[in-house]
Coordinates of C-alpha atoms and ligand atoms in Angstrom, one line a residue:
X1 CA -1.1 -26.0 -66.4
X2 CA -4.8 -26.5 -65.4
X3 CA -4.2 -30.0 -67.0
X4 CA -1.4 -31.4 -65.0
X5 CA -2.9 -30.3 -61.6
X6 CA -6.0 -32.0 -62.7
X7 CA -3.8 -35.2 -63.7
X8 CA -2.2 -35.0 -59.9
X9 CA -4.7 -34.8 -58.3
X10 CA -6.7 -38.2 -58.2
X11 CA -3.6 -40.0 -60.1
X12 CA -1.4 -39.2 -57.2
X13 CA -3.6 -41.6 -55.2
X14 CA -3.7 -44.6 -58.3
X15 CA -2.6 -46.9 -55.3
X16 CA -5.4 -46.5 -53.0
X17 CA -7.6 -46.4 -56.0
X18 CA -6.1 -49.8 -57.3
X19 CA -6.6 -51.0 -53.6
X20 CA -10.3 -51.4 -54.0
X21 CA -10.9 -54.9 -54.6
X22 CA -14.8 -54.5 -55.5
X23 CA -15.9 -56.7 -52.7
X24 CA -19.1 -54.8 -52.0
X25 CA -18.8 -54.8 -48.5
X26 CA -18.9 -50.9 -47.7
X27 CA -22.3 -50.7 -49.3
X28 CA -24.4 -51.6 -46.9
X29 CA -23.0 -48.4 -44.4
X30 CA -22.9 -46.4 -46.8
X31 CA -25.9 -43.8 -46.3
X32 CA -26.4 -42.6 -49.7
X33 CA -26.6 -46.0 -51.0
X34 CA -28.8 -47.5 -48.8
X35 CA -31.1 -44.2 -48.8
X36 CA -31.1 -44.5 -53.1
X37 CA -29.7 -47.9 -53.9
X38 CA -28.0 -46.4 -56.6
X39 CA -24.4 -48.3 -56.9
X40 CA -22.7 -44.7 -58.2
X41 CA -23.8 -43.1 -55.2
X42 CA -21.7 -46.7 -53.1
X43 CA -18.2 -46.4 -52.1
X44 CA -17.3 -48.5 -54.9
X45 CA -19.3 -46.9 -57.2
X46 CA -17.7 -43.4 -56.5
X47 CA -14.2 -45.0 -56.5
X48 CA -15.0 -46.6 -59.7
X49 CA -15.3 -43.3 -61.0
X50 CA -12.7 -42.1 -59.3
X51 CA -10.1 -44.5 -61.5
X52 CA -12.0 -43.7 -64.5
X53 CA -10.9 -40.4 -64.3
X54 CA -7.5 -41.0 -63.0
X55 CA -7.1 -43.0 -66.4
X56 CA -8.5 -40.8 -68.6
X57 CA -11.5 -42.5 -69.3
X58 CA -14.2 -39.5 -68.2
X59 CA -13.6 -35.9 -67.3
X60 CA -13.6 -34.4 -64.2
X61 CA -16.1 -32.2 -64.8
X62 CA -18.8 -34.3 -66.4
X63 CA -21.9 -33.8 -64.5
X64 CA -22.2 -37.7 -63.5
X65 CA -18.6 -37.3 -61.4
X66 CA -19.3 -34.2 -59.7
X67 CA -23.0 -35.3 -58.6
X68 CA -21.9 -38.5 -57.5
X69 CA -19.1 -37.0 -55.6
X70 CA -21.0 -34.5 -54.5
X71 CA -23.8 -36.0 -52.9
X72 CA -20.9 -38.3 -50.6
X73 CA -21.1 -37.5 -47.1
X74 CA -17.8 -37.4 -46.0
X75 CA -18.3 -39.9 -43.2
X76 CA -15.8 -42.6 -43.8
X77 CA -18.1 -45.7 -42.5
X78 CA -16.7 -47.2 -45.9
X79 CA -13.2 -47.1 -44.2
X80 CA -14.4 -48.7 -41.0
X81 CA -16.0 -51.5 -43.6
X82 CA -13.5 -52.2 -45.9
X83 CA -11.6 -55.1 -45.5
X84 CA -9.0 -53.7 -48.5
X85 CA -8.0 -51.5 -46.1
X86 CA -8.8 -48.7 -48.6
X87 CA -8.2 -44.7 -47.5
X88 CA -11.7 -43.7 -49.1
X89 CA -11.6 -39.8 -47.1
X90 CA -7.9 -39.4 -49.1
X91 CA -9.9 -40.5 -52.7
X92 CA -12.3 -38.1 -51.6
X93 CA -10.8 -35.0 -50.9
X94 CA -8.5 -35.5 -54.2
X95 CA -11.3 -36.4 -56.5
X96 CA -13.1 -33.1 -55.0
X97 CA -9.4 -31.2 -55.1
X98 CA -9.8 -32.3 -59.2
X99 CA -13.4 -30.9 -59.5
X100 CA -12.5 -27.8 -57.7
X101 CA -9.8 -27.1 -59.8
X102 CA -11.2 -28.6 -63.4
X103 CA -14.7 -25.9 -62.9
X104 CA -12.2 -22.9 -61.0
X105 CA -14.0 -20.1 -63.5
X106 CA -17.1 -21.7 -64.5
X107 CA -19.8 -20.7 -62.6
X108 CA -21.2 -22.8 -59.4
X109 CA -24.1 -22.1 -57.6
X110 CA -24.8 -19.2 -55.1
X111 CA -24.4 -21.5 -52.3
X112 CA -20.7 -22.8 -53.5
X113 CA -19.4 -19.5 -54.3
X114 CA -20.6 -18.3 -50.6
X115 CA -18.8 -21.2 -49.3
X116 CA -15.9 -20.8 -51.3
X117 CA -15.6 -17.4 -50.5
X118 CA -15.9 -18.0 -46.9
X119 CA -13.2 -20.6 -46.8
X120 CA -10.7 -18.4 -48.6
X121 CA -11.0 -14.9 -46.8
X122 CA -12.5 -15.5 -43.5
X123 CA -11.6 -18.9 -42.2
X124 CA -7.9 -18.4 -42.3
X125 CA -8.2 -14.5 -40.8
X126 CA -9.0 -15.0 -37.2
X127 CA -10.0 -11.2 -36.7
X128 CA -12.7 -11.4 -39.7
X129 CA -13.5 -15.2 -38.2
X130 CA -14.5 -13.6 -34.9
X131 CA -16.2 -10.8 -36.0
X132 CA -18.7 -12.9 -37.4
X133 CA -18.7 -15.6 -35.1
X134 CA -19.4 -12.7 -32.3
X135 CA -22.5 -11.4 -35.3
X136 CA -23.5 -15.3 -34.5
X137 CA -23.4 -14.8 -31.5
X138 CA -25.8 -11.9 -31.2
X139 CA -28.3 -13.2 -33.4
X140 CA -28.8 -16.9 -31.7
X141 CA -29.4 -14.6 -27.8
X142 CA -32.0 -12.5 -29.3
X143 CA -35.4 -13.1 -28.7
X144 CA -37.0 -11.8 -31.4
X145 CA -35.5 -14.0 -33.9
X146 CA -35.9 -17.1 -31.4
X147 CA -39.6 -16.5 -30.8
X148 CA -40.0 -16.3 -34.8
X149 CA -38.0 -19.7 -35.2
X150 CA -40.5 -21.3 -32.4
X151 CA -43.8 -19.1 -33.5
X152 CA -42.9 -21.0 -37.3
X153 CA -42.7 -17.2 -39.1
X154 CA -39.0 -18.8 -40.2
X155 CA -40.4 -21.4 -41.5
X156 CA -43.3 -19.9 -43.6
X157 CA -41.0 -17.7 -45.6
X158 CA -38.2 -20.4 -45.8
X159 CA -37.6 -23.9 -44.9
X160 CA -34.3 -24.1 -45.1
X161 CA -33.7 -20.2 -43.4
X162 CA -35.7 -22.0 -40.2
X163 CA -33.2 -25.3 -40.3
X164 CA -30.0 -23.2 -40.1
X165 CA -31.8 -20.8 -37.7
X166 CA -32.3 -24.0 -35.7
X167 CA -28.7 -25.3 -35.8
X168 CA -27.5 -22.0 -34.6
X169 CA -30.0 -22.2 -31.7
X170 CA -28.2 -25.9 -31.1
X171 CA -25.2 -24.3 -30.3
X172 CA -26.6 -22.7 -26.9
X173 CA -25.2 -24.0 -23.9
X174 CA -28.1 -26.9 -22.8
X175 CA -26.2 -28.3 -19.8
X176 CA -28.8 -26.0 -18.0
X177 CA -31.4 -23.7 -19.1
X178 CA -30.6 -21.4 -16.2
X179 CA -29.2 -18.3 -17.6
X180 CA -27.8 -17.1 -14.3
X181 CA -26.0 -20.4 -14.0
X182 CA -24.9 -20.5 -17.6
X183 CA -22.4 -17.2 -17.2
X184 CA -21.7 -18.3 -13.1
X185 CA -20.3 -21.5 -15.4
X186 CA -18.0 -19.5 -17.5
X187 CA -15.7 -18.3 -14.8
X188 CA -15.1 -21.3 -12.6
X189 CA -11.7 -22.9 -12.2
X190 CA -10.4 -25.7 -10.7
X191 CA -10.5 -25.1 -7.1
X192 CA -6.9 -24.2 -5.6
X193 CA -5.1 -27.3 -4.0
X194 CA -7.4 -29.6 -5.1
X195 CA -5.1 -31.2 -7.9
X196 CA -2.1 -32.3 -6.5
X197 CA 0.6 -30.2 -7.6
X198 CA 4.1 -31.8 -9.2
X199 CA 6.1 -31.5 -11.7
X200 CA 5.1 -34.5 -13.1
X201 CA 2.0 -33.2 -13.8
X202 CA 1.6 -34.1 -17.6
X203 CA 0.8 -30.8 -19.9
X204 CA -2.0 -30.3 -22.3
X205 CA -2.7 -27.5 -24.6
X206 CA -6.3 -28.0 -26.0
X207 CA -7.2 -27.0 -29.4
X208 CA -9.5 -23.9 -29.5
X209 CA -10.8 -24.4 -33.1
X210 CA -12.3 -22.1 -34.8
X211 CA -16.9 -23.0 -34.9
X212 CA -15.9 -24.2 -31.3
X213 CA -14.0 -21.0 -30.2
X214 CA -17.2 -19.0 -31.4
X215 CA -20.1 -21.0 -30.6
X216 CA -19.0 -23.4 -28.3
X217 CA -17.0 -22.0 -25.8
X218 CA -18.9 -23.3 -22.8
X219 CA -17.4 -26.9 -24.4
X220 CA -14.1 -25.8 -24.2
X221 CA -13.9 -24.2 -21.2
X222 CA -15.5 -27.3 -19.9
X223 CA -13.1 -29.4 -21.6
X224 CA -10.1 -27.3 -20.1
X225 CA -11.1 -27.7 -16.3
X226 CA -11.7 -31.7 -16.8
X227 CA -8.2 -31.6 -18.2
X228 CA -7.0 -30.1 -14.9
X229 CA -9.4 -31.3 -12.8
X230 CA -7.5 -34.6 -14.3
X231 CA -4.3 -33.5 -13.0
X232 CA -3.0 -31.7 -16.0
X233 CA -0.9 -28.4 -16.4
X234 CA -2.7 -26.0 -19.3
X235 CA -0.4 -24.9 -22.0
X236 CA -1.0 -22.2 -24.6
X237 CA -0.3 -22.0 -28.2
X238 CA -0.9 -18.3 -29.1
X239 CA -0.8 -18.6 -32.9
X240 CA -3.0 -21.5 -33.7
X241 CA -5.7 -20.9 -35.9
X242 CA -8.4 -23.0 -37.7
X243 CA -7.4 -26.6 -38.8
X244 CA -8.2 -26.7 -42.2
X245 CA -11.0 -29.8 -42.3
X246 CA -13.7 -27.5 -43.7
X247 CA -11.2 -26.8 -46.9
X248 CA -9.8 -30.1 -47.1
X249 CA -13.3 -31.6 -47.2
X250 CA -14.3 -29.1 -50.3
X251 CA -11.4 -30.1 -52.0
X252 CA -9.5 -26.2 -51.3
X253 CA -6.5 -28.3 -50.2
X254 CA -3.6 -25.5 -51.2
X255 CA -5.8 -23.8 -48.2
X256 CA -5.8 -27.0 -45.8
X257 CA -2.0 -26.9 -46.2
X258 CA -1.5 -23.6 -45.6
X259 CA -3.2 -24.0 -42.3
X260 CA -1.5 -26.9 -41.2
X261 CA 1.9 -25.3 -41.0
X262 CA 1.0 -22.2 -39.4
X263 CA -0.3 -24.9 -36.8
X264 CA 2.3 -26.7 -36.5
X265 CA 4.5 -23.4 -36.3
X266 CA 2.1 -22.2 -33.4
X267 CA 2.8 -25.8 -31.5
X268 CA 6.5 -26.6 -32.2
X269 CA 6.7 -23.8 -29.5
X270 CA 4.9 -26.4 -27.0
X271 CA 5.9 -29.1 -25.1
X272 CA 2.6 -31.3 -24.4
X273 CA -0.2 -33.2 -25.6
X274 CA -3.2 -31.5 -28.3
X275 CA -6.3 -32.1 -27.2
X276 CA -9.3 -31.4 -29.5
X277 CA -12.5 -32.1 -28.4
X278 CA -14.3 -31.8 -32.1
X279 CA -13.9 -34.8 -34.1
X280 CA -13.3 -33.2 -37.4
X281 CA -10.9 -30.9 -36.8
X282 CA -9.2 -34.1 -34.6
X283 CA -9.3 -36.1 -38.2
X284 CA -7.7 -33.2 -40.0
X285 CA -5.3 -32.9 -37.2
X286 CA -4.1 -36.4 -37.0
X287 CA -3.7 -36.6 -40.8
X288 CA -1.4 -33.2 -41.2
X289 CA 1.6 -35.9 -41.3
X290 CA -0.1 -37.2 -45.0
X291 CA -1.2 -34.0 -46.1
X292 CA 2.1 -32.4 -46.1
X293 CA 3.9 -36.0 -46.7
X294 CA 5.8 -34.2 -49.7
X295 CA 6.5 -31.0 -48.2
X296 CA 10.3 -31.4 -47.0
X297 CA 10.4 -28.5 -44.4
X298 CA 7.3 -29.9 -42.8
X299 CA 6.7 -33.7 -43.7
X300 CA 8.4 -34.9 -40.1
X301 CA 7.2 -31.6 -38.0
X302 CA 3.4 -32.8 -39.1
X303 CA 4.3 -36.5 -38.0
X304 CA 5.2 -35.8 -34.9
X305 CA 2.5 -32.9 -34.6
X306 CA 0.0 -35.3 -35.5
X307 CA 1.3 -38.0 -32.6
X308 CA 0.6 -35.0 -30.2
X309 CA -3.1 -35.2 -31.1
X310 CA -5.7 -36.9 -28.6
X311 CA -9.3 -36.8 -28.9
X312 CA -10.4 -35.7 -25.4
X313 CA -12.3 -39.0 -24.2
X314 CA -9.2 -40.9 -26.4
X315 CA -7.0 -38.7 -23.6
X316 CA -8.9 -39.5 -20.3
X317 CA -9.6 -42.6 -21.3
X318 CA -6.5 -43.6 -21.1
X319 CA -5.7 -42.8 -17.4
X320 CA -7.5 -43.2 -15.1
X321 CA -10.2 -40.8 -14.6
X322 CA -11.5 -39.1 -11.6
X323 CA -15.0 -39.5 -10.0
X324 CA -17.0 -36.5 -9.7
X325 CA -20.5 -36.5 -7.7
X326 CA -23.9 -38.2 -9.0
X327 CA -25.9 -37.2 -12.3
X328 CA -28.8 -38.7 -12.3
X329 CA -29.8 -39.0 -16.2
X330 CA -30.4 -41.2 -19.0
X331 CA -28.3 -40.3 -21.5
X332 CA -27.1 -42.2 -24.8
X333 CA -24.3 -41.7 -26.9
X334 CA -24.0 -40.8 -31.0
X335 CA -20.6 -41.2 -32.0
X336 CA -19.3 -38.4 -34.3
X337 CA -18.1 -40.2 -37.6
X338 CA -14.8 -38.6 -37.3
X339 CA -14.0 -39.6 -34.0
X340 CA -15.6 -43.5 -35.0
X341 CA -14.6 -43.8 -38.4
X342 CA -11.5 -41.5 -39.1
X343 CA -10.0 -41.9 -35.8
X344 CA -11.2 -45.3 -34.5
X345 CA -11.8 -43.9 -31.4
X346 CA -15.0 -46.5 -30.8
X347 CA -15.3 -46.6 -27.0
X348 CA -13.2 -43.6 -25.2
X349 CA -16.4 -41.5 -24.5
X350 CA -18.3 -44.4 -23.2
X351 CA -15.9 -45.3 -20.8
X352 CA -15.9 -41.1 -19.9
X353 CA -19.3 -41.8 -19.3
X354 CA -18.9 -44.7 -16.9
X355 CA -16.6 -42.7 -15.0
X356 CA -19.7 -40.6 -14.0
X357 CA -21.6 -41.8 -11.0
X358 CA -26.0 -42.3 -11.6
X359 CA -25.5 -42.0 -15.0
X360 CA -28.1 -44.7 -16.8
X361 CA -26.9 -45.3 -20.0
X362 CA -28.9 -46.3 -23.4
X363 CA -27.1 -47.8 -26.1
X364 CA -28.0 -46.0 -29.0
X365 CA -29.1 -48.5 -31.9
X366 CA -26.4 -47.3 -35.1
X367 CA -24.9 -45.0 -33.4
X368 CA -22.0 -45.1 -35.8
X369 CA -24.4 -44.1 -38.5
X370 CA -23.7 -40.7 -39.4
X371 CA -26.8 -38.2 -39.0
X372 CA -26.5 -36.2 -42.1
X373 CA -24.6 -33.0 -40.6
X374 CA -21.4 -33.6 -43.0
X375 CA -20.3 -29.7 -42.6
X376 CA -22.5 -27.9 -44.5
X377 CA -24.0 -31.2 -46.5
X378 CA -27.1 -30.2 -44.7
X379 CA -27.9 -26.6 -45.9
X380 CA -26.7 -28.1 -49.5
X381 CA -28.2 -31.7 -49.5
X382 CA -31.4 -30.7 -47.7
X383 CA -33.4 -33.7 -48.8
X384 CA -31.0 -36.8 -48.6
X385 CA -29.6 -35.1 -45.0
X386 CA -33.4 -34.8 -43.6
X387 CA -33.8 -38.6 -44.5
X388 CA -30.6 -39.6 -43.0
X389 CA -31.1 -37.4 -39.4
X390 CA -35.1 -38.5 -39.2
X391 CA -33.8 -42.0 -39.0
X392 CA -31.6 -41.0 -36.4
X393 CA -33.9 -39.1 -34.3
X394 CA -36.4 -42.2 -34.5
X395 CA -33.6 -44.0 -32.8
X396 CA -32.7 -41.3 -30.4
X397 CA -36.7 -41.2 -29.2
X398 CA -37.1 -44.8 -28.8
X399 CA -33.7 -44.8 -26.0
X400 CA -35.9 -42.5 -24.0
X401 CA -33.1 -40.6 -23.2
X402 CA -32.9 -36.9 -21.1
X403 CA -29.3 -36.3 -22.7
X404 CA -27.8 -37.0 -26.1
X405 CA -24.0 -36.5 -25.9
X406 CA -22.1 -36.1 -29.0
X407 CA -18.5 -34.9 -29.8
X408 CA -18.4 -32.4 -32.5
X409 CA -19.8 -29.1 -33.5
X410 CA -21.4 -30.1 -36.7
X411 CA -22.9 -33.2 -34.9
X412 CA -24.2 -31.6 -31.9
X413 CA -26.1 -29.1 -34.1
X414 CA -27.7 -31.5 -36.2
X415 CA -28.9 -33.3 -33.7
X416 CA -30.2 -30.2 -32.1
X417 CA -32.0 -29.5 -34.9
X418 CA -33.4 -32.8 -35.9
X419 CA -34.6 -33.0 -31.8
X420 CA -36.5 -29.9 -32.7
X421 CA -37.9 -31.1 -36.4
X422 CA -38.4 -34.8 -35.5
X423 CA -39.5 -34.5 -31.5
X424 CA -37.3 -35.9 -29.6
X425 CA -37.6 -34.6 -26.0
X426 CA -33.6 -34.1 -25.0
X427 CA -31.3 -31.9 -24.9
X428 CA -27.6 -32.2 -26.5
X429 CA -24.2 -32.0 -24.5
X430 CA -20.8 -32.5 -25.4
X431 CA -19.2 -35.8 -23.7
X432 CA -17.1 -33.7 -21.3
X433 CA -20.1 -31.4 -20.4
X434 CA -21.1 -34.0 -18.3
X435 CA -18.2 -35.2 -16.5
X436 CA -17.6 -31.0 -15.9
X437 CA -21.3 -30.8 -14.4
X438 CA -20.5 -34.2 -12.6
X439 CA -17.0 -32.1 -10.8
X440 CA -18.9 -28.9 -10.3
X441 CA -21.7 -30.9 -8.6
X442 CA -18.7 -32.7 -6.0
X443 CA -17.8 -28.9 -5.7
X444 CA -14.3 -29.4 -7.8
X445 CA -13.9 -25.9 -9.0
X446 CA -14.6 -22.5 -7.5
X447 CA -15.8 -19.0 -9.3
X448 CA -13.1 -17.1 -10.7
X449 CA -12.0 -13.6 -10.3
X450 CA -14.2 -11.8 -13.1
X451 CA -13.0 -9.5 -15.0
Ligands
SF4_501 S1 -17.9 -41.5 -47.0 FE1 -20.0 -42.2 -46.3 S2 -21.4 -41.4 -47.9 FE2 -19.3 -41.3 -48.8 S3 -19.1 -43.3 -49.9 FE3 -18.2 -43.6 -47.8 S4 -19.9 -44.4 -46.6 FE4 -20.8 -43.5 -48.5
SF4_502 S1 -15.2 -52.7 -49.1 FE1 -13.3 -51.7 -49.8 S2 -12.5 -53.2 -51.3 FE2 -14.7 -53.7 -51.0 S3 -15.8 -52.5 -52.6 FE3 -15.8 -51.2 -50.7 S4 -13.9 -49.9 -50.9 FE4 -13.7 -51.6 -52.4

């Protein structure tokens, strides 16, 4: 039994494999590579692999195949390279779908089994996945742990307890450092008649996520009153639930699929677009139609659901967007390598950037490099992510920026981190943080009732 899912698996995708034509072109964006030079640690290198263990030729669970695999980063620039046209994310979550399944037993280290654990029982439970985002929560506003973190007592007992202290502390709301203001922020709303009001309004139900529903909130309330700000009616989709892109990328696919349909369920109920504003879970999203491609109850539901699916900037890009008042800021851009890579969504947030009066803008020198967050890849790859996010932060500092604007969770607190470990002197904000500070500024929205 074990032996034919671990046949499927990576011999299910002997086309894209075969696809690869060797050309060598992916390896120069390819981070590992370039950080170790090592060609098993390249795109073609790992794919290489890949088809030897789709023929036969080495197991799935020698050493050499899960390390290489392992150390990948998840970040697709090898797509964006590839003149094959080769699907490398597809390889990679079936060649890491094989490794789960051909070491299921055997025992993995404390780190994968916490993560394993985490993915199966509290990721798909949104009760458990809110009681610990809201232990999250309380941890990151107390002072006693964030005076530790900046005093360096984190640090002295463990160097890796300090970095994920850090990336929680990333997670804050930085659009202003005024408490006061920060919870003033939570409750406005677009102010009353100033959105004109037909029925041709176009309808939009964003996707809550799961790290963004619990840490990020502020982004997606922000992201919500752009949206209407923009002229667009709010819809809800009661049941949706986390997208699956944390389980897909660790190979727990039966997971991933099991997600997707009680997604799609929870939005068949909705007529309108589905906004995400975290490039991940947007990647995941927009690729429900191949992940359930065999499934026939669902394989058309998740084409059409993933046609539904628009990054935020991808969305207001698109029409034209309204001007709020002036921010005066330099601020650059890194562009998530989801939204870049996976979804080729290369310009939308610059142009949501131009559509905000005084902003001075600093092209940000590879900013389709990936900074080493990759999900967890930074708790677990410690080393090779430190090298790839100092190099980034170099290239942040020399902009000279006051704002770096990202569009992901994972992103935005790696870069909050590295600011921190690498000194650069900004803050981080989500793309549509801005244009929301640039509408509250014109005086767009208006405090809400609170509760
Ligand atoms: S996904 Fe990124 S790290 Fe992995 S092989 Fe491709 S370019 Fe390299
Ligand atoms: S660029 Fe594409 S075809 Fe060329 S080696 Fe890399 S994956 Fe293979």
């Amino acid at each position: 039994m074990m032996q034919t899912t671990l046949h499927n698996a990576l011999a299910a995708e002997t086309e894209k494999i075969l696809g690869c034509i060797h050309c060598g072109l992916c390896l120069p964006s390819c981070p590992t590579y370039m950080q170790l030079g090592n060609e098993n640690d390249s795109p073609r290198g790992r794919i290489y692999l890949m088809r030897a263990v789709s023929e036969g030729r080495l197991q799935s669970e020698a050493p050499a195949f899960i390390k290489h695999i392992d150390l990948c980063l998840g970040c697709r620039a090898c797509e964006t390279a590839c003149p094959a046209g080769v699907r490398y994310g597809f390889l990679l979550e079936a060649a890491r779908e094989q490794i789960l399944v051909s070491t299921r037993g055997k025992s993995g280290g404390f780190q994968d089994r916490m993560l394993a654990l985490a993915l199966k029982h509290i990721f798909p439970h949104p009760k458990r996945l809110r009681a610990v985002f809201a232990v999250l929560r309380f941890l990151r506003a107390g002072s006693i742990l964030r005076l530790a973190h900046a005093e360096g007592l984190v640090r002295a007992v463990s160097k890796q307890a300090d970095f994920a202290l850090s990336l929680l502390l990333s997670t804050l709301p930085q659009s202003t450092n005024n408490a006061h203001l920060q919870a003033r922020n939570a409750h406005l709303q677009v102010r009353a008649g100033s959105v004109e009001t037909t029925p041709l309004r176009r309808a939009a139900t964003v996707f809550t996520g799961c790290v963004m529903d619990g840490l990020f909130k502020h982004v997606n309330d922000a992201t919500a009153r752009v949206l209407e700000a923009n002229g667009n009616r709010l819809a809800d989709a009661p049941g949706q639930i986390c997208c699956g892109a944390l389980h897909a990328h660790a190979g727990d696919m039966e997971t991933a699929r099991a997600l997707a349909r009680r997604n799609i369920d929870a939005f068949d109920a909705v007529e309108s677009t589905i906004i995400i504003n975290a490039a991940g879970c947007g990647a995941m999203l927009k690729e429900y139609g191949e992940l359930l491609k065999d499934e026939p109850d669902y394989a058309e539901r998740a084409q059409s659901f993933s046609a539904r699916v628009k990054d935020v900037s991808e969305y207001l890009a698109a029409g034209e967007i309204r001007r709020g008042a002036t921010v005066n800021e330099r601020v650059t851009y890194d562009a998530p390598c989801h939204l870049y890579h996976a979804q080729r969504v290369t310009s939308a947030p610059q142009q949501v950037l131009a559509a905000i009066p005084g902003l001075d803008y600093a092209p940000l020198d590879g900013m389709q490099d990936c900074c080493g967050g990759a999900g967890i890849y930074n708790l677990s790859h410690a080393e090779m992510s430190g090298r790839i996010l100092e190099e980034k932060i170099d290239r942040v500092r020399a902009t000279n920026a006051d704002v770096l604007v990202t569009a992901n969770p994972g992103c935005h607190m790696q870069l909050g981190a590295g600011a921190r470990a690498f000194g650069a002197d900004c803050r981080i904000a989500h793309v549509v943080e801005l244009l929301d500070a640039s509408y509250r500024r014109a005086g767009f929205y208006d405090a809400a009732d609170q509760p």
